[in-house]
Tab-separated table of C-alpha atoms in Angstrom:
chain	number	residue	atom	x	y	z
A	27	MET	CA	-18.918	-147.980	-52.082
A	28	ILE	CA	-18.065	-151.834	-51.513
A	29	HIS	CA	-16.815	-152.050	-47.617
A	30	VAL	CA	-15.790	-156.061	-46.595
A	31	SER	CA	-15.176	-156.820	-41.770
A	32	ASN	CA	-12.245	-157.569	-41.477
A	33	GLU	CA	-13.678	-160.983	-39.793
A	34	ALA	CA	-14.601	-161.273	-44.241
A	35	ALA	CA	-11.794	-160.751	-45.406
A	36	VAL	CA	-10.186	-163.148	-43.069
A	37	TRP	CA	-12.463	-165.476	-44.122
A	38	PHE	CA	-11.636	-165.319	-48.077
A	39	LYS	CA	-7.897	-165.710	-47.039
A	40	GLN	CA	-8.999	-168.671	-45.280
A	41	GLU	CA	-11.069	-170.249	-47.334
A	42	LEU	CA	-9.301	-169.004	-51.525
A	43	GLY	CA	-6.054	-169.495	-49.585
A	44	LEU	CA	-4.552	-165.783	-50.187
A	45	GLU	CA	-1.904	-164.726	-49.389
A	46	GLU	CA	-1.918	-160.008	-49.045
A	47	GLY	CA	-1.156	-159.123	-51.821
A	48	GLN	CA	-4.092	-160.794	-53.836
A	49	ALA	CA	-7.132	-159.845	-55.413
A	50	VAL	CA	-11.099	-160.520	-55.502
A	51	ARG	CA	-12.741	-159.799	-57.239
A	52	PHE	CA	-16.553	-159.610	-57.504
A	53	PHE	CA	-18.254	-159.760	-60.462
A	54	ALA	CA	-22.123	-159.779	-61.455
A	55	ARG	CA	-23.198	-163.969	-62.675
A	56	TYR	CA	-25.773	-165.695	-64.239
A	57	SER	CA	-28.211	-167.222	-62.147
A	58	ALA	CA	-30.812	-168.484	-60.615
A	59	GLY	CA	-32.074	-165.554	-57.501
A	60	GLY	CA	-30.260	-162.632	-56.762
A	61	LYS	CA	-31.420	-160.576	-54.248
A	62	LEU	CA	-30.837	-157.097	-56.623
A	63	HIS	CA	-31.585	-158.333	-60.218
A	64	PRO	CA	-33.720	-161.407	-60.926
A	65	GLY	CA	-30.907	-164.277	-63.185
A	66	PHE	CA	-28.151	-162.632	-61.559
A	67	SER	CA	-26.100	-163.107	-58.760
A	68	LEU	CA	-23.020	-161.557	-56.771
A	69	GLY	CA	-20.081	-164.227	-58.160
A	70	ILE	CA	-16.646	-163.683	-57.171
A	71	ASP	CA	-13.149	-165.100	-58.693
A	72	VAL	CA	-9.345	-164.832	-57.941
A	73	ASP	CA	-8.302	-161.892	-59.804
A	74	GLN	CA	-6.135	-158.681	-60.764
A	75	PRO	CA	-7.715	-154.938	-60.820
A	76	VAL	CA	-8.224	-153.875	-65.283
A	77	SER	CA	-10.612	-151.278	-64.640
A	78	PRO	CA	-11.646	-151.242	-61.170
A	79	GLY	CA	-14.673	-149.156	-60.891
A	80	ILE	CA	-14.537	-149.772	-56.852
A	81	GLN	CA	-12.531	-151.307	-54.729
A	82	ALA	CA	-10.982	-151.425	-50.893
A	83	GLU	CA	-7.697	-152.732	-48.957
A	84	VAL	CA	-8.418	-154.630	-45.892
A	85	GLU	CA	-7.035	-158.001	-44.300
A	86	GLY	CA	-3.734	-156.911	-47.251
A	87	ILE	CA	-6.444	-157.879	-49.839
A	88	THR	CA	-7.588	-156.367	-53.048
A	89	PHE	CA	-11.645	-156.285	-52.506
A	90	PHE	CA	-13.065	-155.078	-55.953
A	91	MET	CA	-15.772	-154.858	-58.947
A	92	GLU	CA	-15.021	-153.877	-62.496
A	93	ALA	CA	-16.100	-150.316	-63.863
A	94	GLN	CA	-18.264	-152.720	-66.444
A	95	ASP	CA	-19.798	-154.868	-63.430
A	96	MET	CA	-21.188	-152.073	-62.045
A	97	TRP	CA	-24.508	-151.886	-62.821
A	98	TYR	CA	-24.654	-154.545	-60.526
A	99	LEU	CA	-24.338	-152.682	-57.749
A	100	ASP	CA	-26.146	-149.415	-59.563
A	101	GLY	CA	-27.980	-147.497	-56.166
A	102	TYR	CA	-26.154	-149.355	-53.600
A	103	HIS	CA	-23.077	-150.236	-51.350
A	104	LEU	CA	-22.239	-153.747	-51.238
A	105	ASN	CA	-21.524	-154.511	-47.442
A	106	VAL	CA	-19.087	-158.406	-47.689
A	107	THR	CA	-19.631	-159.281	-43.688
A	108	TYR	CA	-19.174	-162.791	-41.791
A	109	ASP	CA	-21.741	-164.735	-40.346
A	110	PRO	CA	-19.799	-166.600	-37.260
A	111	GLN	CA	-22.551	-168.416	-36.317
A	112	LEU	CA	-23.045	-169.829	-40.472
A	113	SER	CA	-19.253	-169.755	-40.430
A	114	ASP	CA	-19.901	-168.206	-43.841
A	115	ILE	CA	-19.715	-164.400	-45.960
A	116	GLU	CA	-23.074	-162.151	-45.945
A	117	TYR	CA	-23.392	-159.946	-49.153
A	118	GLU	CA	-25.838	-157.122	-48.188
A	119	TYR	CA	-27.043	-154.300	-49.982
A	120	GLU	CA	-27.761	-151.550	-48.567
A	121	ALA	CA	-29.318	-148.470	-50.921
A	122	ALA	CA	-26.898	-145.160	-51.752
A	123	ALA	CA	-27.469	-142.040	-50.462
A	124	PRO	CA	-29.403	-140.315	-53.792
A	125	ASN	CA	-27.371	-137.773	-55.434
């Protein structure tokens, strides 16, 4: 599951110059650090879904992760929020309830 707060969606629209109908892809990328998987972190790109594993529409923008990247969130939900003190977004990983 993915949840993007309205404030975070507005941030994405402003920072990336997005218009209604566009989409933001979250994907696993090689990187130092990373909260869930050492050597990987969450990347973003303006793209359209091809085979989304999860998606949500907020403020007219589709936020999604392709099926091939879902391993990154295995066992977790992604919450994207806006921190007004930092003027930036934050990613929070919430443990999913076991099936």
